Amino acid sequence: MASAEKIREVVNSYVASVATGTADDVLALYADGAVVEDPVGSEPHRGKEAIRGFYAIIEPLEQEAELLTVRIAGNSAAFQFSLVTKAGDQKFTLAPIDVMEFDEDGRITSMKAYWGQDDMVIG
Amino acid sequence: MASAEKIREVVNSYVASVATGTADDVLALYADGAVVEDPVGSEPHRGKEAIRGFYAIIEPLEQEAELLTVRIAGNSAAFQFSLVTKAGDQKFTLAPIDVMEFDEDGRITSMKAYWGQDDMVIG
């Protein structure tokens, strides 16, 4: 099982990469065969090709992210982070709670993101 | 599927009941056959009798709880709450992130709590 320290490190890398890294930076944190369900209730992205496509959509956006809180238990982490997207004069802020599972090397095997349309703050 | 409003209401009832209600108050929010894993990585409590035993342990404690953040997606909720336990002059504060799934009537079918021993604050 990955250590809590390793899991915490990967969560930090994930939050930084989602905002300012490339899709490949994010993808490097995932295990082969990983599954991403974002938001929960939507059709999951299964495997690295599908996951790459998902993160490629937000790659060109101007974004800032901040890890707000993280809890680690067993081979899993739950954390909330804020992701601010700038488009011209507007800012779109979303602060989902994500749950991840990790393999023994600390690669993400599953990610589920909990948020709804009502959680998007436009300002 | 339960509405987001119903899920939010049950989450609020759960947080209040855990702190100041009876084990039966908490149990009333669960569906038959529900599974509780608290913390994630520990042996799950399966079914209402096992779940009742779990909450009976904290029933006599003097506690205060506050819902800090909640995100609802599909038939699920992820939320962080603080639970302060008073024992004499000491306070033990734990702020886990819980993930719940709900049936169509808004009863909890599964609960997973993400926290580690390091997250317990003694003061």
Short mmCIF file of C-alpha atoms in Angstrom, two decimals:
data_model
loop_
_atom_site.label_atom_id
_atom_site.label_comp_id
_atom_site.label_asym_id
_atom_site.label_seq_id
_atom_site.Cartn_x
_atom_site.Cartn_y
_atom_site.Cartn_z
CA MET A 1 0.00 0.00 0.00
CA ALA A 2 1.27 3.51 -0.75
CA SER A 3 2.24 5.52 2.33
CA ALA A 4 0.13 8.45 3.52
CA GLU A 5 3.11 10.71 2.70
CA LYS A 6 3.23 9.44 -0.88
CA ILE A 7 -0.53 9.83 -1.29
CA ARG A 8 -0.36 13.40 0.06
CA GLU A 9 2.45 14.19 -2.40
CA VAL A 10 0.43 12.87 -5.34
CA VAL A 11 -2.66 14.84 -4.29
CA ASN A 12 -0.54 18.01 -4.20
CA SER A 13 0.93 17.21 -7.62
CA TYR A 14 -2.54 16.53 -8.99
CA VAL A 15 -3.97 19.86 -7.84
CA ALA A 16 -0.98 21.76 -9.24
CA SER A 17 -1.02 19.85 -12.54
CA VAL A 18 -4.74 20.24 -13.14
CA ALA A 19 -4.40 24.02 -12.93
CA THR A 20 -1.09 24.77 -14.61
CA GLY A 21 0.30 21.52 -16.05
CA THR A 22 -0.35 19.72 -19.31
CA ALA A 23 -2.80 16.85 -19.77
CA ASP A 24 0.25 14.58 -19.87
CA ASP A 25 1.44 15.93 -16.50
CA VAL A 26 -1.89 14.91 -14.99
CA LEU A 27 -1.93 11.61 -16.85
CA ALA A 28 1.47 10.65 -15.43
CA LEU A 29 -0.15 10.46 -11.99
CA TYR A 30 -2.68 7.82 -13.13
CA ALA A 31 -2.24 4.05 -13.29
CA ASP A 32 -3.06 2.11 -16.45
CA GLY A 33 -6.71 1.12 -16.40
CA ALA A 34 -7.67 3.94 -14.06
CA VAL A 35 -11.27 5.19 -14.01
CA VAL A 36 -12.32 8.85 -13.70
CA GLU A 37 -15.91 9.83 -12.86
CA ASP A 38 -16.23 13.63 -12.87
CA PRO A 39 -18.79 14.56 -11.71
CA VAL A 40 -20.09 11.46 -9.93
CA GLY A 41 -23.16 10.25 -11.81
CA SER A 42 -21.70 11.01 -15.25
CA GLU A 43 -20.27 8.41 -17.64
CA PRO A 44 -16.82 7.33 -16.35
CA HIS A 45 -13.65 7.74 -18.44
CA ARG A 46 -11.93 4.36 -18.45
CA GLY A 47 -8.25 3.96 -19.27
CA LYS A 48 -5.48 6.43 -19.99
CA GLU A 49 -6.59 7.43 -23.51
CA ALA A 50 -10.07 8.39 -22.31
CA ILE A 51 -8.64 10.15 -19.26
CA ARG A 52 -6.18 12.08 -21.44
CA GLY A 53 -9.07 13.35 -23.54
CA PHE A 54 -10.86 14.55 -20.43
CA TYR A 55 -7.91 16.61 -19.14
CA ALA A 56 -6.97 17.88 -22.62
CA ILE A 57 -10.20 19.91 -22.60
CA ILE A 58 -9.08 22.05 -19.66
CA GLU A 59 -5.37 22.14 -20.59
CA PRO A 60 -5.54 25.46 -22.52
CA LEU A 61 -7.54 27.28 -19.83
CA GLU A 62 -5.96 29.88 -17.56
CA GLN A 63 -6.46 28.38 -14.12
CA GLU A 64 -5.33 28.59 -10.52
CA ALA A 65 -5.86 25.86 -7.95
CA GLU A 66 -5.54 25.60 -4.21
CA LEU A 67 -5.77 22.52 -2.01
CA LEU A 68 -8.23 23.36 0.77
CA THR A 69 -8.35 20.19 2.86
CA VAL A 70 -7.19 16.59 2.51
CA ARG A 71 -7.94 13.41 4.47
CA ILE A 72 -6.05 10.18 3.90
CA ALA A 73 -7.35 6.74 4.92
CA GLY A 74 -5.96 3.38 3.85
CA ASN A 75 -5.13 3.48 0.14
CA SER A 76 -7.45 6.43 -0.43
CA ALA A 77 -7.64 10.20 -0.17
CA ALA A 78 -10.57 12.61 -0.04
CA PHE A 79 -9.81 16.26 -0.58
CA GLN A 80 -11.39 19.57 -1.50
CA PHE A 81 -9.65 22.02 -3.77
CA SER A 82 -10.67 25.21 -5.51
CA LEU A 83 -10.12 25.64 -9.22
CA VAL A 84 -10.45 29.17 -10.57
CA THR A 85 -10.75 29.59 -14.33
CA LYS A 86 -10.21 33.03 -15.84
CA ALA A 87 -11.92 33.94 -19.09
CA GLY A 88 -11.54 37.61 -19.97
CA ASP A 89 -12.96 39.61 -17.08
CA GLN A 90 -14.85 36.66 -15.63
CA LYS A 91 -13.79 34.12 -13.04
CA PHE A 92 -15.39 30.73 -12.64
CA THR A 93 -14.66 29.04 -9.31
CA LEU A 94 -15.41 25.41 -8.57
CA ALA A 95 -14.39 23.66 -5.34
CA PRO A 96 -15.16 19.97 -5.74
CA ILE A 97 -14.47 17.21 -3.25
CA ASP A 98 -12.45 14.50 -4.99
CA VAL A 99 -11.95 10.93 -3.80
CA MET A 100 -9.00 8.94 -5.13
CA GLU A 101 -7.73 5.40 -4.70
CA PHE A 102 -4.06 4.57 -5.20
CA ASP A 103 -2.03 1.50 -6.11
CA GLU A 104 1.03 0.40 -4.15
CA ASP A 105 3.25 2.78 -6.16
CA GLY A 106 1.02 5.76 -5.41
CA ARG A 107 -0.53 5.94 -8.87
CA ILE A 108 -4.19 6.94 -9.00
CA THR A 109 -6.43 3.99 -9.89
CA SER A 110 -9.74 5.80 -9.50
CA MET A 111 -10.94 9.37 -9.12
CA LYS A 112 -14.47 10.47 -8.32
CA ALA A 113 -15.33 14.17 -8.21
CA TYR A 114 -18.31 15.35 -6.19
CA TRP A 115 -19.85 18.63 -7.36
CA GLY A 116 -23.00 19.95 -8.96
CA GLN A 117 -23.78 22.80 -11.33
CA ASP A 118 -24.99 24.84 -8.33
CA ASP A 119 -21.47 24.75 -6.88
CA MET A 120 -20.03 26.83 -9.75
CA VAL A 121 -19.47 30.41 -8.59
CA ILE A 122 -19.28 33.06 -11.33
CA GLY A 123 -17.79 36.41 -10.45
CA MET B 1 -33.05 9.08 -7.39
CA ALA B 2 -33.28 11.25 -4.29
CA SER B 3 -33.22 14.99 -5.01
CA ALA B 4 -30.20 17.11 -4.10
CA GLU B 5 -32.44 18.93 -1.59
CA LYS B 6 -33.39 15.66 0.10
CA ILE B 7 -29.75 14.52 0.21
CA ARG B 8 -28.68 17.84 1.72
CA GLU B 9 -31.40 17.53 4.36
CA VAL B 10 -30.26 14.02 5.32
CA VAL B 11 -26.62 15.13 5.54
CA ASN B 12 -27.64 17.91 7.92
CA SER B 13 -29.71 15.47 10.00
CA TYR B 14 -26.80 13.04 10.07
CA VAL B 15 -24.30 15.60 11.37
CA ALA B 16 -26.74 16.78 14.05
CA SER B 17 -27.68 13.24 15.09
CA VAL B 18 -24.12 11.96 15.32
CA ALA B 19 -23.26 14.70 17.81
CA THR B 20 -26.38 15.04 19.92
CA GLY B 21 -28.86 12.32 18.92
CA THR B 22 -29.17 8.68 19.92
CA ALA B 23 -27.78 5.74 17.97
CA ASP B 24 -31.38 5.09 16.84
CA ASP B 25 -31.67 8.66 15.52
CA VAL B 26 -28.64 8.03 13.34
CA LEU B 27 -29.82 4.54 12.38
CA ALA B 28 -33.15 5.91 11.14
CA LEU B 29 -31.26 7.66 8.35
CA TYR B 30 -29.80 4.39 7.02
CA ALA B 31 -31.36 1.91 4.60
CA ASP B 32 -31.56 -1.79 5.42
CA GLY B 33 -28.41 -3.51 4.24
CA ALA B 34 -26.36 -0.32 4.40
CA VAL B 35 -22.58 -0.53 4.77
CA VAL B 36 -20.44 1.78 6.94
CA GLU B 37 -16.64 1.94 6.56
CA ASP B 38 -15.19 4.34 9.15
CA PRO B 39 -12.35 4.97 8.65
CA VAL B 40 -11.83 3.76 5.08
CA GLY B 41 -9.52 0.75 5.21
CA SER B 42 -11.11 -0.69 8.37
CA GLU B 43 -13.55 -3.62 8.46
CA PRO B 44 -16.96 -2.40 7.24
CA HIS B 45 -20.10 -2.63 9.39
CA ARG B 46 -22.75 -4.35 7.29
CA GLY B 47 -26.46 -4.07 8.05
CA LYS B 48 -28.42 -2.10 10.63
CA GLU B 49 -27.52 -4.19 13.68
CA ALA B 50 -23.79 -3.78 13.06
CA ILE B 51 -24.22 -0.09 12.27
CA ARG B 52 -26.26 0.43 15.45
CA GLY B 53 -23.40 -1.04 17.48
CA PHE B 54 -20.97 1.34 15.86
CA TYR B 55 -22.96 4.49 16.71
CA ALA B 56 -23.90 3.22 20.18
CA ILE B 57 -20.22 3.61 21.15
CA ILE B 58 -20.28 7.40 20.67
CA GLU B 59 -23.88 7.92 21.85
CA PRO B 60 -22.96 8.72 25.49
CA LEU B 61 -20.19 11.19 24.58
CA GLU B 62 -20.60 14.94 24.93
CA GLN B 63 -20.16 16.16 21.38
CA GLU B 64 -20.70 19.11 19.10
CA ALA B 65 -20.71 18.91 15.33
CA GLU B 66 -20.62 21.42 12.50
CA LEU B 67 -21.08 20.81 8.80
CA LEU B 68 -18.15 22.55 7.07
CA THR B 69 -18.72 21.84 3.38
CA VAL B 70 -20.95 19.58 1.31
CA ARG B 71 -20.95 18.60 -2.36
CA ILE B 72 -23.78 16.63 -3.94
CA ALA B 73 -23.47 14.68 -7.21
CA GLY B 74 -25.93 12.15 -8.59
CA ASN B 75 -27.14 9.91 -5.75
CA SER B 76 -24.11 10.77 -3.61
CA ALA B 77 -22.77 13.37 -1.23
CA ALA B 78 -19.27 14.18 -0.02
CA PHE B 79 -18.96 16.45 2.98
CA GLN B 80 -16.57 17.53 5.71
CA PHE B 81 -17.77 18.11 9.23
CA SER B 82 -16.07 18.72 12.54
CA LEU B 83 -16.92 16.60 15.54
CA VAL B 84 -15.71 17.94 18.90
CA THR B 85 -15.78 15.52 21.83
CA LYS B 86 -15.43 16.93 25.35
CA ALA B 87 -13.96 14.78 28.09
CA GLY B 88 -13.33 16.72 31.26
CA ASP B 89 -11.01 19.60 30.40
CA GLN B 90 -9.92 18.07 27.12
CA LYS B 91 -11.37 18.50 23.64
CA PHE B 92 -10.82 16.04 20.83
CA THR B 93 -11.61 17.44 17.39
CA LEU B 94 -11.90 15.33 14.27
CA ALA B 95 -12.98 16.70 10.90
CA PRO B 96 -13.41 13.75 8.56
CA ILE B 97 -14.59 13.84 4.95
CA ASP B 98 -17.54 11.46 4.59
CA VAL B 99 -18.94 10.08 1.35
CA MET B 100 -22.50 8.73 1.29
CA GLU B 101 -24.69 7.06 -1.29
CA PHE B 102 -28.49 7.29 -1.05
CA ASP B 103 -31.44 5.24 -2.27
CA GLU B 104 -34.42 6.79 -4.05
CA ASP B 105 -36.05 7.63 -0.71
CA GLY B 106 -32.97 9.46 0.55
CA ARG B 107 -31.86 6.73 2.95
CA ILE B 108 -28.12 6.21 3.28
CA THR B 109 -27.00 2.96 1.60
CA SER B 110 -23.28 3.43 2.17
CA MET B 111 -21.02 5.68 4.20
CA LYS B 112 -17.25 5.91 3.95
CA ALA B 113 -15.32 8.17 6.31
CA TYR B 114 -11.87 9.44 5.29
CA TRP B 115 -9.59 10.34 8.18
CA GLY B 116 -6.42 9.16 9.85
CA GLN B 117 -5.11 9.18 13.40
CA ASP B 118 -2.98 12.22 12.51
CA ASP B 119 -6.15 14.23 11.86
CA MET B 120 -7.26 14.06 15.51
CA VAL B 121 -6.56 17.40 17.20
CA ILE B 122 -6.29 17.34 21.00
CA GLY B 123 -6.62 20.60 22.85
#
